[in-house]
Coordinates of C-alpha atoms in Angstrom, one line a residue:
X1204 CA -4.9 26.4 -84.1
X1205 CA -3.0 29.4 -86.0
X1206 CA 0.1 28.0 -84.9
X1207 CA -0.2 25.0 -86.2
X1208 CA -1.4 26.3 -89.6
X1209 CA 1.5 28.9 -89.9
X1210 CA 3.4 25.6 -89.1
X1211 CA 2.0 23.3 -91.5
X1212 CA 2.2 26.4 -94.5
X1213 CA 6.4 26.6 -93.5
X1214 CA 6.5 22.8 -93.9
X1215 CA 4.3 22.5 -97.2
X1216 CA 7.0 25.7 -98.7
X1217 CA 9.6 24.0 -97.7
X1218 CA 9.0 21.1 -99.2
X1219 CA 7.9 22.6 -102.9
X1220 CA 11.7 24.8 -102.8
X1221 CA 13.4 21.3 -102.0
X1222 CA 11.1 19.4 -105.1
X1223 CA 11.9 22.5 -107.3
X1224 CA 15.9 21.8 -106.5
X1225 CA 15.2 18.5 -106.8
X1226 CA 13.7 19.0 -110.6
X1227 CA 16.2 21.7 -111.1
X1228 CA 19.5 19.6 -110.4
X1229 CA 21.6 17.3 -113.0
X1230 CA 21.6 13.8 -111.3
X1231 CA 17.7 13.8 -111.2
X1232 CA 16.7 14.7 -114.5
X1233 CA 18.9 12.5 -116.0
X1234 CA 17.2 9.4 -114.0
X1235 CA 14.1 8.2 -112.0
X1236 CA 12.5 9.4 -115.9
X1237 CA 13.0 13.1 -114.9
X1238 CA 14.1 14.1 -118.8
X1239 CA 10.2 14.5 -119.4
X1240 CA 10.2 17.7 -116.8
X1241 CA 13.0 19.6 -118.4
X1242 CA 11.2 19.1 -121.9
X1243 CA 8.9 21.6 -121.8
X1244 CA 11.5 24.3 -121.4
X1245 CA 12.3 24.6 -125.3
X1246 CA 8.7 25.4 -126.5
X1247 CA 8.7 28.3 -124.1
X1248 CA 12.1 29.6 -125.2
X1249 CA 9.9 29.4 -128.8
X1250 CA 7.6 31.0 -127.1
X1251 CA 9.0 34.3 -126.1
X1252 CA 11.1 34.5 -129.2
X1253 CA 8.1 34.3 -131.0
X1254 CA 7.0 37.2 -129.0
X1255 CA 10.2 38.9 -129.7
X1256 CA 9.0 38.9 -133.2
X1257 CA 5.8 40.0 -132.8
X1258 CA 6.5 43.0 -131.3
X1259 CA 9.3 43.9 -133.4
X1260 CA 7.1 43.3 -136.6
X1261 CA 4.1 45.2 -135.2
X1262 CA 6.5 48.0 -134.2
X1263 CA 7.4 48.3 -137.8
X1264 CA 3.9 48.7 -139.1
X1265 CA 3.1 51.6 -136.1
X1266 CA 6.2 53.4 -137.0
X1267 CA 5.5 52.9 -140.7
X1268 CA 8.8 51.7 -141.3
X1269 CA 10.4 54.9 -139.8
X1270 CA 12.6 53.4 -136.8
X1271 CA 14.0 57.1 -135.4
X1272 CA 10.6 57.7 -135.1
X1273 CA 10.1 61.2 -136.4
X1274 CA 6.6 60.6 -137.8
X1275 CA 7.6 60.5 -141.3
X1276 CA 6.5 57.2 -141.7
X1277 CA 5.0 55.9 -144.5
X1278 CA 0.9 54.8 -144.0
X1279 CA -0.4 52.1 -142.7
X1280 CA -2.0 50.7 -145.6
X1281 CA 1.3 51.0 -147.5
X1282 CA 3.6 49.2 -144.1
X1283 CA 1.0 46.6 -144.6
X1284 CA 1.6 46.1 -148.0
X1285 CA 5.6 46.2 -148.4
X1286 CA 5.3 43.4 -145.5
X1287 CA 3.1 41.0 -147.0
X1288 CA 5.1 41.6 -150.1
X1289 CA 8.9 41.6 -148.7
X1290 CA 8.0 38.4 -146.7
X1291 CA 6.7 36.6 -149.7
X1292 CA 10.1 37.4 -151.6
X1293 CA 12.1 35.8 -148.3
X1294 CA 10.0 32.8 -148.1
X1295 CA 9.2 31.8 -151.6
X1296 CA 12.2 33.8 -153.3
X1297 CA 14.2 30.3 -153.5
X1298 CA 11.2 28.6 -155.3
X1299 CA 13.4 27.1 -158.1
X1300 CA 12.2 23.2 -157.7
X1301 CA 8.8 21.3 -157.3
X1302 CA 9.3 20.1 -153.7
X1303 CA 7.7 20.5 -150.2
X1304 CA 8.5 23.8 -148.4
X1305 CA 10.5 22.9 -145.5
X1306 CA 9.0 23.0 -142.1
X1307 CA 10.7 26.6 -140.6
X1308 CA 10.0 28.3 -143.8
X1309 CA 6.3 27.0 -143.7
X1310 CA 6.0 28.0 -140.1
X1311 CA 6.8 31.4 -140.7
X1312 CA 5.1 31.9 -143.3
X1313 CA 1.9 30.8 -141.7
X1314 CA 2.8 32.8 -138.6
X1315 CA 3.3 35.9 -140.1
X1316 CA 0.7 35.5 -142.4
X1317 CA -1.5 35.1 -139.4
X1318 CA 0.0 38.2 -137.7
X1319 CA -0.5 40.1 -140.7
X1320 CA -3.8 39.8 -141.7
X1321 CA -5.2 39.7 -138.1
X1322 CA -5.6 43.4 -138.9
X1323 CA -8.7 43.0 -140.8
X1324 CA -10.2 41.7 -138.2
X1325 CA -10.4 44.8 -136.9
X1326 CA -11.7 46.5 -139.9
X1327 CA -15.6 46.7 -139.4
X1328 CA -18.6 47.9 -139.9
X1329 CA -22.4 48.7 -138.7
X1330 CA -25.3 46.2 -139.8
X1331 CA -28.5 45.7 -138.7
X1332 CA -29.4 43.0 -136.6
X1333 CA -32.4 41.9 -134.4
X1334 CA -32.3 41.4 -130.8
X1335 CA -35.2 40.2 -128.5
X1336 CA -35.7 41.9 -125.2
X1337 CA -36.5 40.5 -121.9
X1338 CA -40.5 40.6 -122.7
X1339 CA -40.5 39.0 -126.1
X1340 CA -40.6 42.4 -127.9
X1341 CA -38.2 42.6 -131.1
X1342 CA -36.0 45.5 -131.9
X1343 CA -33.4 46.4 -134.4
X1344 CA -30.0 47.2 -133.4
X1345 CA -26.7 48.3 -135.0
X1346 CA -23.7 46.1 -134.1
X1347 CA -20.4 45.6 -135.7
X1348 CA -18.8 43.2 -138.5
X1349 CA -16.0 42.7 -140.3
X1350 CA -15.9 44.8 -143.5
X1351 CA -18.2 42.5 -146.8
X1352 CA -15.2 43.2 -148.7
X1353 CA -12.8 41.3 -146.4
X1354 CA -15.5 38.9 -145.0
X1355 CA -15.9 37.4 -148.5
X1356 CA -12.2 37.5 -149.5
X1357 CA -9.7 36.9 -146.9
X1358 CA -11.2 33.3 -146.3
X1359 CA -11.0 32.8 -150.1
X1360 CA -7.3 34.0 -149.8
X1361 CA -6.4 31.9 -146.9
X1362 CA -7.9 28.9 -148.8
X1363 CA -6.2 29.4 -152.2
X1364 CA -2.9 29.3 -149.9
X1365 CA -3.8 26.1 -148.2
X1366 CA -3.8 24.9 -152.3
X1367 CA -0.3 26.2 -153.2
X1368 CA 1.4 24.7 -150.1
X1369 CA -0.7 21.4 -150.3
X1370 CA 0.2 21.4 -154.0
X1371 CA 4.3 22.0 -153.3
X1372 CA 3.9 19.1 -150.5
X1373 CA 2.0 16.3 -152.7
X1374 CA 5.4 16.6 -154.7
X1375 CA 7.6 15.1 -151.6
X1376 CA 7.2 11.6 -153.1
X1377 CA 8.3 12.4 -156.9
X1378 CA 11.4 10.5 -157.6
X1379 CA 10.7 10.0 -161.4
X1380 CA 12.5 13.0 -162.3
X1381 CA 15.5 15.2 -160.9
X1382 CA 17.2 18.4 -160.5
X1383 CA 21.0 18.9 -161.8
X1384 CA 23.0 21.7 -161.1
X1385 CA 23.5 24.2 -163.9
X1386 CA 27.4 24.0 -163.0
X1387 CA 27.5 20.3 -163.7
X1388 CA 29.3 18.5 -166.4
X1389 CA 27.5 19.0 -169.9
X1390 CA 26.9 15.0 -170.0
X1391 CA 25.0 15.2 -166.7
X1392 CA 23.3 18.5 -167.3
X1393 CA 19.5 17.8 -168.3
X1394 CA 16.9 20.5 -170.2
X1395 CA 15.6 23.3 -169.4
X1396 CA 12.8 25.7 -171.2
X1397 CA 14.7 29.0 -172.7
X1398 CA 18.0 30.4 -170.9
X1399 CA 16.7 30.1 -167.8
X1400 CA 20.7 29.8 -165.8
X1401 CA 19.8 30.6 -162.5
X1402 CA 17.3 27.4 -162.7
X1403 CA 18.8 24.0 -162.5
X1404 CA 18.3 22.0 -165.3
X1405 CA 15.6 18.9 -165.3
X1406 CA 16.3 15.4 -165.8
X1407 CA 13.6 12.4 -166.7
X1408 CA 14.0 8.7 -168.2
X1409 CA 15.3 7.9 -171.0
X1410 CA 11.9 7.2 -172.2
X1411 CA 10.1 10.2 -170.4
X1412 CA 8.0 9.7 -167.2
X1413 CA 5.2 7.0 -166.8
X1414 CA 1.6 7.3 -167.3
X1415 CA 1.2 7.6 -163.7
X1416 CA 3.4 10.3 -163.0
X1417 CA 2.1 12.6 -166.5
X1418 CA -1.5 12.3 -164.7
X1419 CA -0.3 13.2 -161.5
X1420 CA 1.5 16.4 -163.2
X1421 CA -1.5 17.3 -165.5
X1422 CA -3.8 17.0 -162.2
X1423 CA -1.5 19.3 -160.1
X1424 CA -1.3 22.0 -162.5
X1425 CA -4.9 22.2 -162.9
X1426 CA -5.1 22.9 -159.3
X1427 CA -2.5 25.6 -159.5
X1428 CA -4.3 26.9 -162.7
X1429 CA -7.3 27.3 -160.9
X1430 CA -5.5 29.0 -158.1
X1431 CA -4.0 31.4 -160.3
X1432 CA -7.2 32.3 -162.1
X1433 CA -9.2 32.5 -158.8
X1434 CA -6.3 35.1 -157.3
X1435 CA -6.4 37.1 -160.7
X1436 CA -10.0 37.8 -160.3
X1437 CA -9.8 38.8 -157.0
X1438 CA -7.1 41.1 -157.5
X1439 CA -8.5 42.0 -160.1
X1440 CA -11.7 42.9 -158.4
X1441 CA -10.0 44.9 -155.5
X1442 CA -7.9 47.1 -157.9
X1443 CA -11.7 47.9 -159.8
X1444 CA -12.8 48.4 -156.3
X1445 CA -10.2 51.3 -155.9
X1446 CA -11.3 54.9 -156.8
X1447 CA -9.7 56.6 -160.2
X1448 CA -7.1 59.1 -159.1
X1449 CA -7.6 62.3 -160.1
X1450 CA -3.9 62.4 -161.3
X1451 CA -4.8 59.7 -163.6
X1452 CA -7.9 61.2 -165.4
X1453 CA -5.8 64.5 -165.5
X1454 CA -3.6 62.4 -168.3
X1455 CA -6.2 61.6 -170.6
X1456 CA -7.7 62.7 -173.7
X1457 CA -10.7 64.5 -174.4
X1458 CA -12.5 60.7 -175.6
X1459 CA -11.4 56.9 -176.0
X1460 CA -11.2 56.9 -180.0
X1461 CA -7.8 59.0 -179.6
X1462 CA -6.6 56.4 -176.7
X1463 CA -7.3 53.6 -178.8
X1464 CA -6.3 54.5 -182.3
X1465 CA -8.8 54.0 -185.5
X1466 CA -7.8 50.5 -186.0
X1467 CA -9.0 49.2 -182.7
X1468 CA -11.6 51.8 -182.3
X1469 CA -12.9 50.2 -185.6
X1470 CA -12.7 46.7 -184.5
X1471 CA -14.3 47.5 -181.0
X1472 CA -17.6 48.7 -182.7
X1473 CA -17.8 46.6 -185.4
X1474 CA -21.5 44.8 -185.0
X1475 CA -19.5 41.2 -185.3
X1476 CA -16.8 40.6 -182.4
X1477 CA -14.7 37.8 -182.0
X1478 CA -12.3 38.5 -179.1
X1479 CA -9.9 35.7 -180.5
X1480 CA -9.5 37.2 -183.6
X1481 CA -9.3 40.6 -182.5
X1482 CA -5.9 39.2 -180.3
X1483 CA -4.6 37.7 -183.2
X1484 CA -4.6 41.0 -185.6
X1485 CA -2.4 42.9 -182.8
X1486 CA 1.0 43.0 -182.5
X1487 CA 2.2 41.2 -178.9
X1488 CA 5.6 39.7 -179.8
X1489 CA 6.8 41.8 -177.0
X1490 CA 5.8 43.0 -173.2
X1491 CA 6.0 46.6 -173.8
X1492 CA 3.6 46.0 -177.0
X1493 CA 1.3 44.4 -174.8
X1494 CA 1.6 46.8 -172.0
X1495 CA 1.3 49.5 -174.4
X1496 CA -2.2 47.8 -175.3
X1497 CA -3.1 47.3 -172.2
X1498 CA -2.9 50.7 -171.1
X1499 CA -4.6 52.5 -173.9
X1500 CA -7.9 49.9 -173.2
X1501 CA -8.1 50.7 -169.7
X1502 CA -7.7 54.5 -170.3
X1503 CA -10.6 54.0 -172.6
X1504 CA -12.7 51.9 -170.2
X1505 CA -12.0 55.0 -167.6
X1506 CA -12.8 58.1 -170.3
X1507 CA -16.2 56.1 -171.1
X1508 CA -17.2 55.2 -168.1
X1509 CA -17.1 58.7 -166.7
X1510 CA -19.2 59.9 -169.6
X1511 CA -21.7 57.8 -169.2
X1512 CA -21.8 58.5 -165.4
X1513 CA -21.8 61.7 -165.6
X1514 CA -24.8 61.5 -168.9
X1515 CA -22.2 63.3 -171.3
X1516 CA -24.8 65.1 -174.2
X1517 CA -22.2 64.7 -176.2
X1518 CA -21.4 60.8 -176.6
X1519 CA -17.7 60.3 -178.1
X1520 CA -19.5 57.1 -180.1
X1521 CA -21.2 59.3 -181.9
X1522 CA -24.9 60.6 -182.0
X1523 CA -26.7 57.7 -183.3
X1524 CA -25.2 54.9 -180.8
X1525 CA -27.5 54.1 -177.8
X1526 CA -26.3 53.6 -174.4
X1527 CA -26.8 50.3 -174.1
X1528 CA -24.0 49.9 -177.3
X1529 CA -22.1 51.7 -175.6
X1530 CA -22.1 49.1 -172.8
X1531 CA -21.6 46.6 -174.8
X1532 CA -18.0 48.3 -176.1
X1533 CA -17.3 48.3 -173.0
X1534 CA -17.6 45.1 -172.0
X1535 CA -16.0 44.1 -175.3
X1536 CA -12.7 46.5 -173.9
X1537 CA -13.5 44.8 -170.7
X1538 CA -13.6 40.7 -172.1
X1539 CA -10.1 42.0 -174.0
X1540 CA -8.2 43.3 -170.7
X1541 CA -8.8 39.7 -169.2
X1542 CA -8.2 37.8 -171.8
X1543 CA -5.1 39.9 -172.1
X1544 CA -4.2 39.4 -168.2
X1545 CA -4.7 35.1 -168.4
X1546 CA -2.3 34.9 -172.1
X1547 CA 0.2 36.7 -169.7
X1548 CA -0.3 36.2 -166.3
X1549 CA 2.9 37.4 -165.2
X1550 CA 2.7 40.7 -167.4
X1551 CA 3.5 43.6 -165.2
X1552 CA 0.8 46.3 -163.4
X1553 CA -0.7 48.5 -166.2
X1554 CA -0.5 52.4 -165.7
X1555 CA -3.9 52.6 -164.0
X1556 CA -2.8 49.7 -161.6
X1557 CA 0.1 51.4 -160.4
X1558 CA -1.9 54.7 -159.9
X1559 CA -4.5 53.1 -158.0
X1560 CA -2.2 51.2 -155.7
X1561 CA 0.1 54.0 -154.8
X1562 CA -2.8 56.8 -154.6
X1563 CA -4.3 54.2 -152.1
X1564 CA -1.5 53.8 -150.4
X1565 CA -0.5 57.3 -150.1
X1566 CA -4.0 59.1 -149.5
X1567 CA -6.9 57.0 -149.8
X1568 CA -5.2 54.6 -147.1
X1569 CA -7.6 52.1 -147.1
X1570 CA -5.7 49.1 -145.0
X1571 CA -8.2 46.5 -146.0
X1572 CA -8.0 47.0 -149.9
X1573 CA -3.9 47.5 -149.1
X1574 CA -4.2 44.2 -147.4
X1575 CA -6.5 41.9 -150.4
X1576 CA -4.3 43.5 -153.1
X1577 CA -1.3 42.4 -151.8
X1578 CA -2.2 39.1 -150.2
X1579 CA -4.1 38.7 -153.9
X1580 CA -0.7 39.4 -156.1
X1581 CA 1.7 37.4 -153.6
X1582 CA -0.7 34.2 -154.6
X1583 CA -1.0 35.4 -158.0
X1584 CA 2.6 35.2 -158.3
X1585 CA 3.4 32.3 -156.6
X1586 CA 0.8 30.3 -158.5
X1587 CA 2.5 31.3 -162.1
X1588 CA 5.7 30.3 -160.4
X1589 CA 4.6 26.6 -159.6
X1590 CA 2.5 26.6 -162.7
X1591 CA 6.1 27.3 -164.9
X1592 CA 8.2 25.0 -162.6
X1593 CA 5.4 22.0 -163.9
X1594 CA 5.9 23.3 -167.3
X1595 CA 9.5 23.0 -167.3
X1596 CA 9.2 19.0 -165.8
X1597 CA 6.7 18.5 -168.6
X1598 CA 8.8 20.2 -171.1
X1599 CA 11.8 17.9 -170.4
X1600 CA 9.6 15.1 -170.3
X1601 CA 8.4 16.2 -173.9
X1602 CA 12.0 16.4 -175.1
X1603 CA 13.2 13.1 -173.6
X1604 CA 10.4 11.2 -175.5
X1605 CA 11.0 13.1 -178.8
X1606 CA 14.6 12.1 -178.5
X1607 CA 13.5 8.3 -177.0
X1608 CA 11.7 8.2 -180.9
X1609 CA 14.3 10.4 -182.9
X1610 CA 12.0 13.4 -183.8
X1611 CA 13.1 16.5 -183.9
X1612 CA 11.1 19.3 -181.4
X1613 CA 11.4 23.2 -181.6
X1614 CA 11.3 25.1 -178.6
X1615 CA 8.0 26.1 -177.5
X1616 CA 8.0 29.8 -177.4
X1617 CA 5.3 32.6 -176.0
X1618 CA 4.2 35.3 -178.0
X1619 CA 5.4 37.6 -174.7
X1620 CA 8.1 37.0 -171.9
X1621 CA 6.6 37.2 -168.6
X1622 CA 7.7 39.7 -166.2
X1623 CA 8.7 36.7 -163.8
X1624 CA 11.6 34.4 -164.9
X1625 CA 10.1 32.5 -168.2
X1626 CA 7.8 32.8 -170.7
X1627 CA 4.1 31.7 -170.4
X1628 CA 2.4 29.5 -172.5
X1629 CA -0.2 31.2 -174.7
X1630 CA -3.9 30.4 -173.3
X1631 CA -6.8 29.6 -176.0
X1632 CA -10.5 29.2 -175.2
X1633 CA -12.5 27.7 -177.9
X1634 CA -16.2 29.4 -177.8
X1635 CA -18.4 27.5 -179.4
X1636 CA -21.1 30.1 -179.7
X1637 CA -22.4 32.1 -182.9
X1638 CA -20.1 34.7 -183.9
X1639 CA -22.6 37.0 -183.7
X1640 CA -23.4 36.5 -179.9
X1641 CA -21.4 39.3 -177.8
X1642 CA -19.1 37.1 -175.4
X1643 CA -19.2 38.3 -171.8
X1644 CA -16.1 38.5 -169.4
X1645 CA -18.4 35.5 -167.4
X1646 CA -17.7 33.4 -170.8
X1647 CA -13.8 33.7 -170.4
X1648 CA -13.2 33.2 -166.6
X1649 CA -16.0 30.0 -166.8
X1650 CA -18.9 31.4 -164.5
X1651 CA -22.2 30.1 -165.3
X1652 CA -21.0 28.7 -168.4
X1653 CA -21.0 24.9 -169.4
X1654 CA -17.5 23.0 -169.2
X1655 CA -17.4 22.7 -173.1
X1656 CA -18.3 25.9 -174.2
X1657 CA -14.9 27.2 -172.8
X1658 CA -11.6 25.4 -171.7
X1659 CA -8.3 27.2 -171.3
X1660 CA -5.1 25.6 -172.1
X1661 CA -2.7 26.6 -170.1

């Protein structure tokens, strides 16, 4: 009976080596509908060279970006961050027309993406949660989550992303309107907004685009501005989240009054406060102004904060002013800074931005807040990038039709350029509210408000 057994295993092995040579040799998978068994072969090739990738990538971030490996590597939070940021400047660097991302450059984008922010995954923490024995008896437990922080904003990221791309692909059917190169003939060359020569110029109909196509354009960058404003917040958020460095408060003055300067100290504390009007009596016809302004709010916002944290008996508002006055001054600063960030999205990182970020980066190295403020900015740009390529289509559209009826049309022009590649339009919100009524930050980025009490213009 063993015999035959050992016999019968020789046979069955002898037969599966001559099927395999079979499978393996030219003449059969080229007939008897043998091409299907060789098929499989590419996706592993994929396969392993995605691998390949992989490991390289995650090889970086454990070396932290030091490849003799020495140890004098940068931190993990900061790998993490130059990644997320170096790979959205390779895929989305070429972003210079309103058309679907092709299919490799989407792939890796999602797959590194993926890879990337895996590592919060791993970021947790102890809750509380209830677990019933054998008898029926109840008892509390600790066991591990993912970090709040990251359990309420990475799936808000990854869905904001899903937008942008969805948004770049509902373009693959546009035909009403065209790119020409910038080093074609003058007659063939269409418009473009400012000296933007490293864009290609836009071309419409004679007559501007249809109905149709105008709706279609309005509707998409709504869904972009909504992406961009939901990206701000968050990044926002995360960079409030971040502790003050000490290096920073070691900068500033004694109080706010001397970081703001009478004129905006005065207007701050006034008992009437219209953040429009308080925009339009400063000076922001350039980015440095604005930055300028920027920075001495937020050093403010900081000096104020601590002295009301740590109950200061000598209040820099003076003696008579009550703390809850105080808050409202701050909120005022605070109402200002975002209304400042949304008339200039792409205005660059504000002194206490960059501290935060680097002292994070550097000694705090918290890999989760490295991770959100990246992931945050990368959308943050990319939606202002989209955003200004639908401006420049409507712009030439709004050209063609003033030339279809022989007007005459001025430039459009920002009060600021942004630190991207063209200006951005000035935002307004029209608040119809009593003047005297102090306007929260709620009122500006449209949380629990109604639709017409606020609409941005973007």
């Amino acid at each position: 009976m063993e015999k035959r057994t050992i016999e019968s295993m020789e046979v069955e092995q002898a037969e599966n080596v001559s099927e395999n040579a079979t499978d393996k040799s030219p003449s059969s998978s080229s007939c008897n509908g043998n091409e299907g068994a060789a098929a499989p072969s590419p996706p592993k090739k994929k396969q392993v060279s995605e691998m390949d990738m992989m490991k390289e990538r995650f090889s970086k971030l454990l070396l932290g970006e030091d490849m003799s490996g020495s140890g004098k590597g940068v931190s993990s939070a900061l790998a993490l961050s130059n990644a997320l940021t170096n790979l959205a400047a390779s895929v989305f660097g070429e972003q210079c027309k309103l058309e679907p991302m092709s299919e490799e450059r989407k792939a890796r984008w999602k797959r590194e993406v993926d890879w990337l922010v895996s590592v919060t995954n791993y970021i947790v923490e102890f809750v509380a949660s209830e677990q019933k024995g054998k008898d029926g008896t109840s008892m509390e437990i600790m066991v591990t989550q993912q970090r709040k922080d990251l359990l309420m904003n990475i799936p808000a990221l990854r869905k904001l992303d899903a937008m942008l791309l969805d948004t770049l692909d509902n373009f693959k059917n546009e035909q009403e309107y065209w790119y020409v190169s910038r080093d074609a003939e003058e007659s063939e060359k269409g418009v473009q907004r400012g000296d933007k020569w490293w864009l290609p110029t836009i071309k419409v109909p004679p007559n501007g685009l249809s109905q149709d196509s105008c709706i279609f354009m309005q509707k998409q960058k709504d869904a972009v501005v909504q992406v961009l404003k939901a990206s701000m917040a968050i990044n926002a958020q995360i960079l409030s989240d971040m502790d003050v460095p000490e290096t920073y408060l070691e900068t500033l003055p004694k109080n706010g009054k001397s970081c703001l300067g009478d004129s905006i100290y005065k207007s701050i504390t006034d008992e009437v406060f219209d953040p429009q009007q308080f925009l339009s009596t400063l000076d922001l016809s350039c980015e440095n102004k604005v930055v300028d302004i920027k920075n001495r709010i937020e050093a403010s916002v900081v000096i104020w904060k601590r002295k009301m944290n740590n109950k200061d008996s000598k209040p820099s508002w003076g003696f008579t002013v009550s703390t809850e006055k105080r808050c409202i001054f701050e909120e005022r600063l605070e109402t200002i800074l975002i209304l400042l960030k949304h008339q200039f999205p792409g205005l660059p990182q504000s002194s206490l931005d960059i501290t935060k970020i680097q002292y994070n980066k550097v000694e705090y190295r918290d890999a989760g807040l490295a991770i959100l403020e990246s992931y945050s900015r990368v959308l943050e740009t990319l939606a202002n990038t989209v955003m200004s390529r639908i401006d420049d289509v409507l712009y030439a559209n709004t050209m063609a039709r003033e030339s279809g009826t022989g007007a005459t049309m001025l430039p459009r022009k920002s009060n600021v350029m942004s630190a991207g590649d063209e200006p951005v339009e000035k935002m307004s919100c029209g608040i119809n509210t009593p003047m005297s009524r102090t306007m929260t930050i709620s009122d500006f980025m449209g949380w629990g408000v109604e639709p017409e009490k606020c609409s941005f213009d973007v």
